[in-house]
JSON list of C-alpha atoms in Angstrom, two decimals:
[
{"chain": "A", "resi": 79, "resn": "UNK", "atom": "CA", "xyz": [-12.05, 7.41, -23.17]},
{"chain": "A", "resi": 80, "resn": "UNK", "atom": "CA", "xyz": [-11.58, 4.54, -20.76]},
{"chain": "A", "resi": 81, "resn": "UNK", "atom": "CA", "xyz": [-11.49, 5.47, -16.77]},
{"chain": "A", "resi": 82, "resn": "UNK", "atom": "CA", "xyz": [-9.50, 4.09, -14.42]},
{"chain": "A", "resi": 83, "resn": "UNK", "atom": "CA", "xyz": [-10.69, 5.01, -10.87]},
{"chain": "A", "resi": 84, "resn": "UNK", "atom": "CA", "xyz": [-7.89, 5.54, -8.20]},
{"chain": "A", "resi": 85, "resn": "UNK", "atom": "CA", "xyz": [-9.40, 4.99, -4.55]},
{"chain": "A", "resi": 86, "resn": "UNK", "atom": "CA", "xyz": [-8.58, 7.43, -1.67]},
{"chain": "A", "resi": 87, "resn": "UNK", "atom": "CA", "xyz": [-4.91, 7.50, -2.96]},
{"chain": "A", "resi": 88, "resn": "UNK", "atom": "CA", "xyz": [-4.92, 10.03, 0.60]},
{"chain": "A", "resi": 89, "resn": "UNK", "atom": "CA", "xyz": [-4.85, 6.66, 2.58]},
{"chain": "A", "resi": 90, "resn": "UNK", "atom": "CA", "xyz": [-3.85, 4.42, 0.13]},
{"chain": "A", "resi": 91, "resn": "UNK", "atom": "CA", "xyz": [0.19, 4.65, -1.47]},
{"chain": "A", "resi": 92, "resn": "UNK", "atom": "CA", "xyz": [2.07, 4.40, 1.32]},
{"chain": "A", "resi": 93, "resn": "UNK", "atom": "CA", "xyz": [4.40, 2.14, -1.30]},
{"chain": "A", "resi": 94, "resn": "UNK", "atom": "CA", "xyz": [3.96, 4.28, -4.03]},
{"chain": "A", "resi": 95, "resn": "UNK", "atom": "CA", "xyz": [1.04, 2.15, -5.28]},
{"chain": "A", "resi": 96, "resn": "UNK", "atom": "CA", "xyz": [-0.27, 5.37, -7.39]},
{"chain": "A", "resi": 97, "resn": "UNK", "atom": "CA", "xyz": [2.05, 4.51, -9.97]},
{"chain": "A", "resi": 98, "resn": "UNK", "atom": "CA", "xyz": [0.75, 1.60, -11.39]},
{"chain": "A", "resi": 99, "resn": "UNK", "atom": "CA", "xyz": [-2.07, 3.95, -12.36]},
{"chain": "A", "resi": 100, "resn": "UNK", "atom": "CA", "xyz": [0.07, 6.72, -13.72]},
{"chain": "A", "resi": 101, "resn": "UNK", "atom": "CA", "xyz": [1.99, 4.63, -15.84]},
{"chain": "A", "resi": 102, "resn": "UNK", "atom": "CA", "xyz": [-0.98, 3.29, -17.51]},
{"chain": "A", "resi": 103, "resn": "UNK", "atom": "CA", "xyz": [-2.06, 6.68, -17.90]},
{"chain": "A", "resi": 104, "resn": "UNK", "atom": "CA", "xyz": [1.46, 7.58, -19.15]},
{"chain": "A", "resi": 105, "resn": "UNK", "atom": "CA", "xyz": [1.11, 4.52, -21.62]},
{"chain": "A", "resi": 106, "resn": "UNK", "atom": "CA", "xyz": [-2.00, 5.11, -22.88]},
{"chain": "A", "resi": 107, "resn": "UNK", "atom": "CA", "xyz": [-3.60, 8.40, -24.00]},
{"chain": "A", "resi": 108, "resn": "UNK", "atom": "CA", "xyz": [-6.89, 6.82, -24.32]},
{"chain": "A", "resi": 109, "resn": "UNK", "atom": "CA", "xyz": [-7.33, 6.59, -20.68]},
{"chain": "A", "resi": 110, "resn": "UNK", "atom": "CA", "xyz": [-8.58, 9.12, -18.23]},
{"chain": "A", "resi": 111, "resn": "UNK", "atom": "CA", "xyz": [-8.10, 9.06, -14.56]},
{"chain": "A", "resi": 112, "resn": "UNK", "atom": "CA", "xyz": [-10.83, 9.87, -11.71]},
{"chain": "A", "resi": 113, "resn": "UNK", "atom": "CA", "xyz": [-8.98, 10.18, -8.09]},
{"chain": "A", "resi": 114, "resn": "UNK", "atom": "CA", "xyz": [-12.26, 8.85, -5.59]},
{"chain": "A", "resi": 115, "resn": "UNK", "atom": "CA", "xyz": [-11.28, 10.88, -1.92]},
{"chain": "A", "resi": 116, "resn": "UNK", "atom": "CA", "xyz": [-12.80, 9.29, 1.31]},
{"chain": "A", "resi": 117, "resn": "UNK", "atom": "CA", "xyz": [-15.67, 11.98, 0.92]},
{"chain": "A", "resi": 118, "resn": "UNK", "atom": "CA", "xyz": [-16.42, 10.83, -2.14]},
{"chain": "A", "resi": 119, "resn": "UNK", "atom": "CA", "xyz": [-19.38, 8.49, -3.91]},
{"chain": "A", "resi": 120, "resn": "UNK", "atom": "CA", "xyz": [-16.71, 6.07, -5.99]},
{"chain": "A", "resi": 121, "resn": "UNK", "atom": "CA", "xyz": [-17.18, 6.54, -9.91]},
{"chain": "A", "resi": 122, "resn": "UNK", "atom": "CA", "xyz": [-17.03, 2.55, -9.77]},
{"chain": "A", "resi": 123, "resn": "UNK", "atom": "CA", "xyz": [-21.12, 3.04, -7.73]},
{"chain": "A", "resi": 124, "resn": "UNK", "atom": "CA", "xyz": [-22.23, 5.08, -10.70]},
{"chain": "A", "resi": 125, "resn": "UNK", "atom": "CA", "xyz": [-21.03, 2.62, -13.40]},
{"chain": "A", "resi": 126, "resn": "UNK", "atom": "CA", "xyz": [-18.60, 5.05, -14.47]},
{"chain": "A", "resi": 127, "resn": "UNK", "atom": "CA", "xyz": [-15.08, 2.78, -13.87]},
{"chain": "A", "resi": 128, "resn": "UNK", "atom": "CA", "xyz": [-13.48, 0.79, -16.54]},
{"chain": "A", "resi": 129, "resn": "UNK", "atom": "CA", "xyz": [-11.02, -0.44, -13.87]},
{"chain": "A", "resi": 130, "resn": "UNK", "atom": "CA", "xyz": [-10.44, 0.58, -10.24]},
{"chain": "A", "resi": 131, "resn": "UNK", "atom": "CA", "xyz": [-7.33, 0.25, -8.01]},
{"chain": "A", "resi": 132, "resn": "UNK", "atom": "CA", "xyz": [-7.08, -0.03, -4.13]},
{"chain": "A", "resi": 133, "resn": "UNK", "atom": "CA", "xyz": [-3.42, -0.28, -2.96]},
{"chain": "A", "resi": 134, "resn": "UNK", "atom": "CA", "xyz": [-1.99, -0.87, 0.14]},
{"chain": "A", "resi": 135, "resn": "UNK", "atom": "CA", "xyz": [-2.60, 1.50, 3.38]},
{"chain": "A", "resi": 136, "resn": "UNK", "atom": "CA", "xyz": [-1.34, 1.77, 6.81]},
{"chain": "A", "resi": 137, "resn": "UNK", "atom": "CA", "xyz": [-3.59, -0.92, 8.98]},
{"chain": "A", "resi": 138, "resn": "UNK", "atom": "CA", "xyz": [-5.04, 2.22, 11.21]},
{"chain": "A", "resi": 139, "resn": "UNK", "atom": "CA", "xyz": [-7.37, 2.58, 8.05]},
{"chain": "A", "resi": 140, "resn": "UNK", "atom": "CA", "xyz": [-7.84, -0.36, 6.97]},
{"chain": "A", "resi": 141, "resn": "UNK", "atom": "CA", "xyz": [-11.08, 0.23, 9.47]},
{"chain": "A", "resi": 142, "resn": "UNK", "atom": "CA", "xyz": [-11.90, 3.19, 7.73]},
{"chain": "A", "resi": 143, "resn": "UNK", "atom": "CA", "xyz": [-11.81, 1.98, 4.31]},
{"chain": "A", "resi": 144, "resn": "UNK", "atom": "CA", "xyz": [-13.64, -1.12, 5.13]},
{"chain": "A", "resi": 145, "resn": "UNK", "atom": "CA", "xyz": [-16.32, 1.59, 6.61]},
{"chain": "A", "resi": 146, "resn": "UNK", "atom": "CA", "xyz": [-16.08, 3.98, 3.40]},
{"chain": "A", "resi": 147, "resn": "UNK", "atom": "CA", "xyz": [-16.74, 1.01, 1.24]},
{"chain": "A", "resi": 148, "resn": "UNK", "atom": "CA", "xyz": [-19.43, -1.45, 3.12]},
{"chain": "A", "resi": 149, "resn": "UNK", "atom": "CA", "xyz": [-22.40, 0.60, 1.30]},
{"chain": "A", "resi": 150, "resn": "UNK", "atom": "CA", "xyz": [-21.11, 0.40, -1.86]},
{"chain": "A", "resi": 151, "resn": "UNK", "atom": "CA", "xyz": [-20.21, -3.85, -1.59]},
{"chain": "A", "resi": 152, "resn": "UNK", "atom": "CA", "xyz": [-23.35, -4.72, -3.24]},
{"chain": "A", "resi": 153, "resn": "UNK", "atom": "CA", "xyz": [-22.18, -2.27, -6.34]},
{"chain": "A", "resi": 154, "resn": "UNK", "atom": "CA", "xyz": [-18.64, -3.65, -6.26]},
{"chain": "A", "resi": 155, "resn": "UNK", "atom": "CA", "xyz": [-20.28, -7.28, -6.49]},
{"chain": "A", "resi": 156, "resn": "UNK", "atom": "CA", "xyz": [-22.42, -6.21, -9.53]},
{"chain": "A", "resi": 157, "resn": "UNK", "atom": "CA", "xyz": [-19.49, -4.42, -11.22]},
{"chain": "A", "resi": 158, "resn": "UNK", "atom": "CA", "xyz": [-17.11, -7.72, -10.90]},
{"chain": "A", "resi": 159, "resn": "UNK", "atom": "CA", "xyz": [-19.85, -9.53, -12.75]},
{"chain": "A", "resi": 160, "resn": "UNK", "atom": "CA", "xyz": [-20.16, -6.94, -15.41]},
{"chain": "A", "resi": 161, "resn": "UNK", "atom": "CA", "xyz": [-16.11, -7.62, -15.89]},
{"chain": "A", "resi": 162, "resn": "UNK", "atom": "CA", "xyz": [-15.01, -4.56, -14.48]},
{"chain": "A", "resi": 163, "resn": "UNK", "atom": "CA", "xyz": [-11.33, -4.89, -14.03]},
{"chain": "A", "resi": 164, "resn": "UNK", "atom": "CA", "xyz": [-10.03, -4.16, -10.24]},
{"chain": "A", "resi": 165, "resn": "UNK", "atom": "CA", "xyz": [-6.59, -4.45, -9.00]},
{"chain": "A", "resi": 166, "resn": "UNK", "atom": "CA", "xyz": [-6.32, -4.52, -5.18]},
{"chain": "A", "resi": 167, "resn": "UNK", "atom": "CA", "xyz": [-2.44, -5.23, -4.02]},
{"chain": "A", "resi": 168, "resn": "UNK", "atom": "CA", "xyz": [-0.53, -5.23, -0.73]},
{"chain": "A", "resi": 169, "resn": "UNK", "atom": "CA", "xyz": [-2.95, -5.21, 3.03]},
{"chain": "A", "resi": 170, "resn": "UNK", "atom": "CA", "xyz": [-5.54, -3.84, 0.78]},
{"chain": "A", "resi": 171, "resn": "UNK", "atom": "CA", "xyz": [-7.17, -7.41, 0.07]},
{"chain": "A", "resi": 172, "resn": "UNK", "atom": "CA", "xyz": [-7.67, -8.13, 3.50]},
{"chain": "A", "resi": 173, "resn": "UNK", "atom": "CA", "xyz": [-10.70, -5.40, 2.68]},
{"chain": "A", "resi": 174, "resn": "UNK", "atom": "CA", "xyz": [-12.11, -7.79, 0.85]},
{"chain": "A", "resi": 175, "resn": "UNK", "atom": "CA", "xyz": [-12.78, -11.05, 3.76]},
{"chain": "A", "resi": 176, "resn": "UNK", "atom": "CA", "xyz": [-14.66, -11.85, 6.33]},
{"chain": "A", "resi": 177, "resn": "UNK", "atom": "CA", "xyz": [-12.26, -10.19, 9.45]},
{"chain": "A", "resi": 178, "resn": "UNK", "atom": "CA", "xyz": [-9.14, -9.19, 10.70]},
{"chain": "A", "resi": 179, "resn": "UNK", "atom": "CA", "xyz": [-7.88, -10.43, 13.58]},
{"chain": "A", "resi": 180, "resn": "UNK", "atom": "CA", "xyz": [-6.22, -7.76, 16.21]},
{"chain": "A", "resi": 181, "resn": "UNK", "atom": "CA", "xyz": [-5.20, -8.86, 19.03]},
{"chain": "A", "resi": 182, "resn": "UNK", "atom": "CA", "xyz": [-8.07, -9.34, 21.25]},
{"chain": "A", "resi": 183, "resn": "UNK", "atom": "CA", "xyz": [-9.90, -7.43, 18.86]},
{"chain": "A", "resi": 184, "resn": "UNK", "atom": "CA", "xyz": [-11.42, -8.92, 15.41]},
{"chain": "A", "resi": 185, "resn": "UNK", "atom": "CA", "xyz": [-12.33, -6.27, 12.46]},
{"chain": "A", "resi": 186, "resn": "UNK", "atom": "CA", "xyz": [-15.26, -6.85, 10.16]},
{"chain": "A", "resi": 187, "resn": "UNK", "atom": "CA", "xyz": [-14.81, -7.19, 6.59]},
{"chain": "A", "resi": 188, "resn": "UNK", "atom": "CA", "xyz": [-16.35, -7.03, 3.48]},
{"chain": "A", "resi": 189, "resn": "UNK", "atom": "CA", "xyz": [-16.73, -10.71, 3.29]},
{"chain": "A", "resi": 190, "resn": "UNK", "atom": "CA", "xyz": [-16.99, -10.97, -0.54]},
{"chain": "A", "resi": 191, "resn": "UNK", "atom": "CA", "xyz": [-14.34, -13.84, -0.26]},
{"chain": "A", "resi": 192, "resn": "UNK", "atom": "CA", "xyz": [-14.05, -16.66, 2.16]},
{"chain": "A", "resi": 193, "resn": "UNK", "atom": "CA", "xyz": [-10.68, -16.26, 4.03]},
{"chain": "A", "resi": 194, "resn": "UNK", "atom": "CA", "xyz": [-9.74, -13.99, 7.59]},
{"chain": "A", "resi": 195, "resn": "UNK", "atom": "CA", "xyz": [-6.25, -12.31, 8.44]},
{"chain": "A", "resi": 196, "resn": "UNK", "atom": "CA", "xyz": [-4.38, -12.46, 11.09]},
{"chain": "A", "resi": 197, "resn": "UNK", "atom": "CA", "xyz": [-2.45, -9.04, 12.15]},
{"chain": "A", "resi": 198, "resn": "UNK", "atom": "CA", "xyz": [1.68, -10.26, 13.53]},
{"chain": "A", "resi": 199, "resn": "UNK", "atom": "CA", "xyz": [2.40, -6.36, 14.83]},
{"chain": "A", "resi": 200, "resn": "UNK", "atom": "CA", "xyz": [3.95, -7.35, 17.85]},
{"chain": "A", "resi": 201, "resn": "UNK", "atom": "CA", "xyz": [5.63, -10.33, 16.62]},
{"chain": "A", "resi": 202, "resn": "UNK", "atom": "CA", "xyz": [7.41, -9.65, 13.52]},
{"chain": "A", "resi": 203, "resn": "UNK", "atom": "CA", "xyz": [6.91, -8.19, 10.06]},
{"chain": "A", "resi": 204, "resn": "UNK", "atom": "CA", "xyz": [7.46, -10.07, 7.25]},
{"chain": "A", "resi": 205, "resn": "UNK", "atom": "CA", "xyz": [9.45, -9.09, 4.09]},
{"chain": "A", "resi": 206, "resn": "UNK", "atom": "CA", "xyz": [9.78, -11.52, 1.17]},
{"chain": "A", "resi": 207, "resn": "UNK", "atom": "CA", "xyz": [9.57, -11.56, -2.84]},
{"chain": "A", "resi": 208, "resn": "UNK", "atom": "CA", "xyz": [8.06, -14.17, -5.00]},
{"chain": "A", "resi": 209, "resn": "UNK", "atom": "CA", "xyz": [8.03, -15.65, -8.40]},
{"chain": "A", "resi": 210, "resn": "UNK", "atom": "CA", "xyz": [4.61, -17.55, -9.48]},
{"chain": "A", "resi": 211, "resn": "UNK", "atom": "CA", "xyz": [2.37, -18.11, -12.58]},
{"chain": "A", "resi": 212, "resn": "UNK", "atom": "CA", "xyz": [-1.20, -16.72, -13.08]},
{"chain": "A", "resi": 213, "resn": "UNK", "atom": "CA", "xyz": [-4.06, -18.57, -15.62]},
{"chain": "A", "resi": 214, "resn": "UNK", "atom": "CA", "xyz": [-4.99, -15.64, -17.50]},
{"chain": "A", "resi": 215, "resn": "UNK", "atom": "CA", "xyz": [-7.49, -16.69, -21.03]},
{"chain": "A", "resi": 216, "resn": "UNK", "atom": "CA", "xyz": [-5.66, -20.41, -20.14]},
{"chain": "A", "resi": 217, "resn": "UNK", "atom": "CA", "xyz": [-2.35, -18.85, -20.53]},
{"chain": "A", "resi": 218, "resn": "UNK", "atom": "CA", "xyz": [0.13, -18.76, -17.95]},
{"chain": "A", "resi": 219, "resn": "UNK", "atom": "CA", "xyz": [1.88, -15.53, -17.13]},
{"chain": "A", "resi": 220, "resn": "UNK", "atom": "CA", "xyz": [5.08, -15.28, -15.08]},
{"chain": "A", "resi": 221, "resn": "UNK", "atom": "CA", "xyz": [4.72, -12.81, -12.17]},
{"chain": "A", "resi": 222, "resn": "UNK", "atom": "CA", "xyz": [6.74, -11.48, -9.56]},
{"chain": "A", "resi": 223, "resn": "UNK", "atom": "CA", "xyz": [6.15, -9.48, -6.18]},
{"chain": "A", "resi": 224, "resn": "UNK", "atom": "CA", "xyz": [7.33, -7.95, -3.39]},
{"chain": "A", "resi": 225, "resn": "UNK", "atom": "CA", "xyz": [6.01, -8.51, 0.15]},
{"chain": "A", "resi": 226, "resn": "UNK", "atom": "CA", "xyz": [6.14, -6.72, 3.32]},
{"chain": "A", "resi": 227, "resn": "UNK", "atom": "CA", "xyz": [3.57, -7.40, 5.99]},
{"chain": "A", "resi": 228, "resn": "UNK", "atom": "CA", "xyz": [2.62, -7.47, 9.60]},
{"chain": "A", "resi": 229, "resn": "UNK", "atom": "CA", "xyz": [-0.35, -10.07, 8.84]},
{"chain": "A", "resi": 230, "resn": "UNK", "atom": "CA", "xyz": [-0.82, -13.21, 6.99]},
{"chain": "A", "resi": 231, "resn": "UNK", "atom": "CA", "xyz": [-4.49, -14.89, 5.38]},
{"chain": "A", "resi": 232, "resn": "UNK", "atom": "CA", "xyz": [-5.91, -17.99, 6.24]},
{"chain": "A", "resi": 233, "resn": "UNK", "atom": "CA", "xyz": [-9.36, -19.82, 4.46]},
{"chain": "A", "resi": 234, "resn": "UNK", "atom": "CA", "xyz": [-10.24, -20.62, 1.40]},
{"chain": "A", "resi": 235, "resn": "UNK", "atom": "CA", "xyz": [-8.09, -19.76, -1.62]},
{"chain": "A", "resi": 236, "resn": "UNK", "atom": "CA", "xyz": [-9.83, -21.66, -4.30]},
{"chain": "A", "resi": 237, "resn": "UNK", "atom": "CA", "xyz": [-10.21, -18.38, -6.22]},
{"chain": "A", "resi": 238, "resn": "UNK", "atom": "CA", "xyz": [-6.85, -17.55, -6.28]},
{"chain": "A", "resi": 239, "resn": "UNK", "atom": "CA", "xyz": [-4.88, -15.73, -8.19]},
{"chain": "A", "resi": 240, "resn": "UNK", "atom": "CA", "xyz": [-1.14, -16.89, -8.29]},
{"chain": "A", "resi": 241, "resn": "UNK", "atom": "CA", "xyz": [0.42, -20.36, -8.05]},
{"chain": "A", "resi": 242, "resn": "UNK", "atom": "CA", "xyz": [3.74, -19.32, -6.07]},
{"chain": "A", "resi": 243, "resn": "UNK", "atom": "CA", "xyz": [6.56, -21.33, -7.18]},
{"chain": "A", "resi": 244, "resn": "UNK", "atom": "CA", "xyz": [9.65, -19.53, -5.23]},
{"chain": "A", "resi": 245, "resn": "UNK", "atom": "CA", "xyz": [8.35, -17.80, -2.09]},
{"chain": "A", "resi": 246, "resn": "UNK", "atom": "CA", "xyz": [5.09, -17.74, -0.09]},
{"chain": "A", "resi": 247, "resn": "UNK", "atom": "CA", "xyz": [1.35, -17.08, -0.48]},
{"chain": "A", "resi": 248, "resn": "UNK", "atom": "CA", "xyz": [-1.36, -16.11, 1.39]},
{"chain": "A", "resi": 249, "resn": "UNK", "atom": "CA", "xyz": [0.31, -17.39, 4.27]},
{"chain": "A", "resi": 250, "resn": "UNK", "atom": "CA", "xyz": [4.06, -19.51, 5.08]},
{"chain": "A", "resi": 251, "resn": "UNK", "atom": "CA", "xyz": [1.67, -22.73, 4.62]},
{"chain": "A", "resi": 252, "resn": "UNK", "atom": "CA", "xyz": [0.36, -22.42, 1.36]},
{"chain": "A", "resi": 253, "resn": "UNK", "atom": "CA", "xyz": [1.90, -21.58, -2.38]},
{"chain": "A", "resi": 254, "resn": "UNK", "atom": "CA", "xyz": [-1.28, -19.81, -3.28]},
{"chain": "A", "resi": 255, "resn": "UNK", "atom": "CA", "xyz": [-1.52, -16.15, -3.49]},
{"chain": "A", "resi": 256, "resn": "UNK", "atom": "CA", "xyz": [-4.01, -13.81, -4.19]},
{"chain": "A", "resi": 257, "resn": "UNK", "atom": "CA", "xyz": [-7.66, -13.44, -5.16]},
{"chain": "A", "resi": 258, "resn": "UNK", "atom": "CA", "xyz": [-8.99, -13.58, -8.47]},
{"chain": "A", "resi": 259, "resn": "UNK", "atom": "CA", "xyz": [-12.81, -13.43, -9.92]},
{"chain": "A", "resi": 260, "resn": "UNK", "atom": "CA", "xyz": [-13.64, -12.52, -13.30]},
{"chain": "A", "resi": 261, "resn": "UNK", "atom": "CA", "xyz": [-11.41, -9.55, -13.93]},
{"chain": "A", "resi": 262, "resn": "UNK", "atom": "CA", "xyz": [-11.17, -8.50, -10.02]},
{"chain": "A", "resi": 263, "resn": "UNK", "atom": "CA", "xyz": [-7.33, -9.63, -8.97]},
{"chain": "A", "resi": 264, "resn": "UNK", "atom": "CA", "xyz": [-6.27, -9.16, -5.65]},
{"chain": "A", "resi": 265, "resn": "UNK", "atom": "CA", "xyz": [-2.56, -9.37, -4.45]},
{"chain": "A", "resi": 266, "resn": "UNK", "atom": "CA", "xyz": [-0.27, -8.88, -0.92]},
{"chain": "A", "resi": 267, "resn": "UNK", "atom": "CA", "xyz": [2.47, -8.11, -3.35]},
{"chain": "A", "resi": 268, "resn": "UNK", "atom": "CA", "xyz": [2.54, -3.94, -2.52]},
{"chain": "A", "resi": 269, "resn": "UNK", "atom": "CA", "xyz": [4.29, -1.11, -4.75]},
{"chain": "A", "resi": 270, "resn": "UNK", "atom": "CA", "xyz": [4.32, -0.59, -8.24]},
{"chain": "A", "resi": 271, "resn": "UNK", "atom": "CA", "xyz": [3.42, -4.16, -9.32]},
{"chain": "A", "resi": 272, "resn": "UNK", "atom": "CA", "xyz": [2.68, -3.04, -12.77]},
{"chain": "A", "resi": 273, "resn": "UNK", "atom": "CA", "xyz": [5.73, -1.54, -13.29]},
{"chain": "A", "resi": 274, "resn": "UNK", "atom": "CA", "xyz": [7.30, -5.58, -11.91]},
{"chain": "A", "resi": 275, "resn": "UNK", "atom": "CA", "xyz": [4.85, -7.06, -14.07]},
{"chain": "A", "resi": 276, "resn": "UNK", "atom": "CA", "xyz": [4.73, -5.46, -17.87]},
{"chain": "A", "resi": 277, "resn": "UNK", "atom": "CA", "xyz": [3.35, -8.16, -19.44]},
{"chain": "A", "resi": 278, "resn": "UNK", "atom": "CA", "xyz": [0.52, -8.17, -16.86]},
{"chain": "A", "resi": 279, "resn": "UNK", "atom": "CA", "xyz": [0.34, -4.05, -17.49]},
{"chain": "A", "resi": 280, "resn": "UNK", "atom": "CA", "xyz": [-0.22, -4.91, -21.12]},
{"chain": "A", "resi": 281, "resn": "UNK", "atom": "CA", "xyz": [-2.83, -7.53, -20.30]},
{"chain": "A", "resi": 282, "resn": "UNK", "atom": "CA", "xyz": [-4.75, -5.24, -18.38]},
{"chain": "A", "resi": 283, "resn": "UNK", "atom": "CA", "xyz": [-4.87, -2.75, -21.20]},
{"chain": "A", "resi": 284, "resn": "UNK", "atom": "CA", "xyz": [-6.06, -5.07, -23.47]},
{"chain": "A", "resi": 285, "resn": "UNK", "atom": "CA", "xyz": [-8.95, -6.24, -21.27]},
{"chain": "A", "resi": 286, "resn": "UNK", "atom": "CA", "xyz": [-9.84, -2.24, -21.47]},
{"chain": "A", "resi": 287, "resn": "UNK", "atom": "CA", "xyz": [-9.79, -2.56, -25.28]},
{"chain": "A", "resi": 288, "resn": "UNK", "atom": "CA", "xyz": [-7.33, 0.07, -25.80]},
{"chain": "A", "resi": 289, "resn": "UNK", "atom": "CA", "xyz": [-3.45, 0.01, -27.25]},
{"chain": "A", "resi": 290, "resn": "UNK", "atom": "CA", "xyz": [-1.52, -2.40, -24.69]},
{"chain": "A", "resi": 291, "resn": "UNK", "atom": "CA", "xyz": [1.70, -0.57, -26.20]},
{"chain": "A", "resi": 292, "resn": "UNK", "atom": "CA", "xyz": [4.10, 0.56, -22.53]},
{"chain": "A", "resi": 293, "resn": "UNK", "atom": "CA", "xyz": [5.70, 3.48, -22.05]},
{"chain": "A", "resi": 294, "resn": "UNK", "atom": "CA", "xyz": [9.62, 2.67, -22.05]},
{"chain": "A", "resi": 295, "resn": "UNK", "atom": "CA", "xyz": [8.19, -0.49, -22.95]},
{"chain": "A", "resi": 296, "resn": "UNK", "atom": "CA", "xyz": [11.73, -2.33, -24.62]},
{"chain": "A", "resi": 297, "resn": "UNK", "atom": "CA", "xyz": [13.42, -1.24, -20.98]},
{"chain": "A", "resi": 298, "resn": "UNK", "atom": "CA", "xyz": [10.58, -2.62, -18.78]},
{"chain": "A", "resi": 299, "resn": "UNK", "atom": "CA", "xyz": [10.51, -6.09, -20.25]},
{"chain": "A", "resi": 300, "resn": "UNK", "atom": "CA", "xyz": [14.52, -6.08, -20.01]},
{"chain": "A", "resi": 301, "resn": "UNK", "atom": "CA", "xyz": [14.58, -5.12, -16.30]},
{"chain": "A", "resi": 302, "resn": "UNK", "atom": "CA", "xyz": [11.39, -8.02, -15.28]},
{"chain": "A", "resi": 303, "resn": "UNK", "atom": "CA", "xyz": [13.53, -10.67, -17.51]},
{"chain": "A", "resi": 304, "resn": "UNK", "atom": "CA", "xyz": [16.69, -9.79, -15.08]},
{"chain": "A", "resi": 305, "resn": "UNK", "atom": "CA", "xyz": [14.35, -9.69, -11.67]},
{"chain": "A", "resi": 306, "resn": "UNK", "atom": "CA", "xyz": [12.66, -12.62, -12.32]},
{"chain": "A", "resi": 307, "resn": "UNK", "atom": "CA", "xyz": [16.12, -14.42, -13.61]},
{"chain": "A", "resi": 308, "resn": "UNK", "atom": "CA", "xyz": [17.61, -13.06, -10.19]},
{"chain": "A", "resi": 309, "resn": "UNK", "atom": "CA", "xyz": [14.67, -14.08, -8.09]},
{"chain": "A", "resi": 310, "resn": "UNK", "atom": "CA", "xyz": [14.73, -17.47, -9.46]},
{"chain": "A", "resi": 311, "resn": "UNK", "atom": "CA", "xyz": [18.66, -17.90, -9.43]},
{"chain": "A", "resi": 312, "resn": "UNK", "atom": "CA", "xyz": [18.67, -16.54, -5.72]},
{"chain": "A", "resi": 313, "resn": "UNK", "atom": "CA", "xyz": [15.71, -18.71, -5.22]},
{"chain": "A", "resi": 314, "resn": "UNK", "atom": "CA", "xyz": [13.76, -15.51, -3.97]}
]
């Protein structure tokens, strides 16, 4: 059995973000599922995650969860070097810079990559979807998202994950989106992007060396051929 750990899914689905875990789960019998609560040692700190998602979460605990995981960043640096597959999507990869930026007020981060966010709360919230391309084993892999968002990133993106080609990145001034180390990929796109992305879903299967066959899998592929030809006829 392979595990996939699901972090503090009490803070952390406010998109329904839990079921690009379940429908792995539903996919694949071979996996088993460990739910990590905020009183909780993660599974990922006792070497016990195949692959562990962190999905987006109201921004009042984005604090918190930067708290509940500072003493564990040395352990989440040592499993993305062992290849341990993480999937981080929507305000959730802020986690993973140097700050937030509040107001007045500027939140400590992680800093395991090089780039700071800025929160928009009292200026506007952004909503937007995107069509890009990933590098994954030096193919490239269509991908689609969904946005929405009261902050934006700024820094250095040289690890990133997407090339945008209709919509924005990390930010309105740059086409690059996402994070991406070994098998750790990080994403603002929020909500089920598994579900968007099959072909992605089946990637990340296979990097867990277990059947990369979907659930419904003949109707997921049809409806991310029509989004994606929709997206890029509507230009986004």
């Amino acid at each position: 059995m392979k595990n996939i750990e699901l972090l503090y899914p009490e803070f952390c689905s406010i998109y329904a973000e839990r079921y690009n875990v379940d429908y792995l789960l539903r996919s694949c019998p071979e996996l088993n599922l460990i739910e990590t609560t905020h009183g909780e040692a993660p599974a990922f700190s006792r070497g016990e995650a195949d692959m562990v998602y962190l999905g987006c979460t109201p921004e009042k605990h984005q604090e918190n969860i930067i708290e509940l995981l500072r003493p564990y960043k040395e352990s989440i640096l040592e499993e993305i070097e062992k290849g341990t597959i993480f999937l981080i999507t929507g305000n959730a990869i802020e986690i993973f810079g140097n700050a937030i930026h509040d107001a007045e007020r500027t939140i400590p981060c992680l800093s395991m990559f090089n780039f700071e966010a800025t929160r928009y709360m009292d200026e506007f919230r952004h909503n937007s979807q995107f069509v890009g391309k990933a590098s994954l084993d030096g193919k490239e892999m269509p991908l689609i998202g969904h946005r929405s968002q009261f902050s934006f990133a700024y820094g250095d993106f040289s690890d990133h994950f997407i090339d945008i080609e209709i919509g924005i990145g990390m930010n309105p001034d740059t086409k690059l989106e996402g994070i991406k180390k070994n098998n750790f990929y990080a994403t603002y796109s929020l909500g089920p992007f598994l579900i968007l992305n099959p072909y992605f879903a089946k990637y990340l299967l296979r990097l867990m060396d277990v059947s990369d066959e979907l659930t419904y899998e003949a109707e997921i592929i049809e409806a991310y051929e029509y989004r994606k030809k929709q997206l890029i006829t509507n230009k986004g």
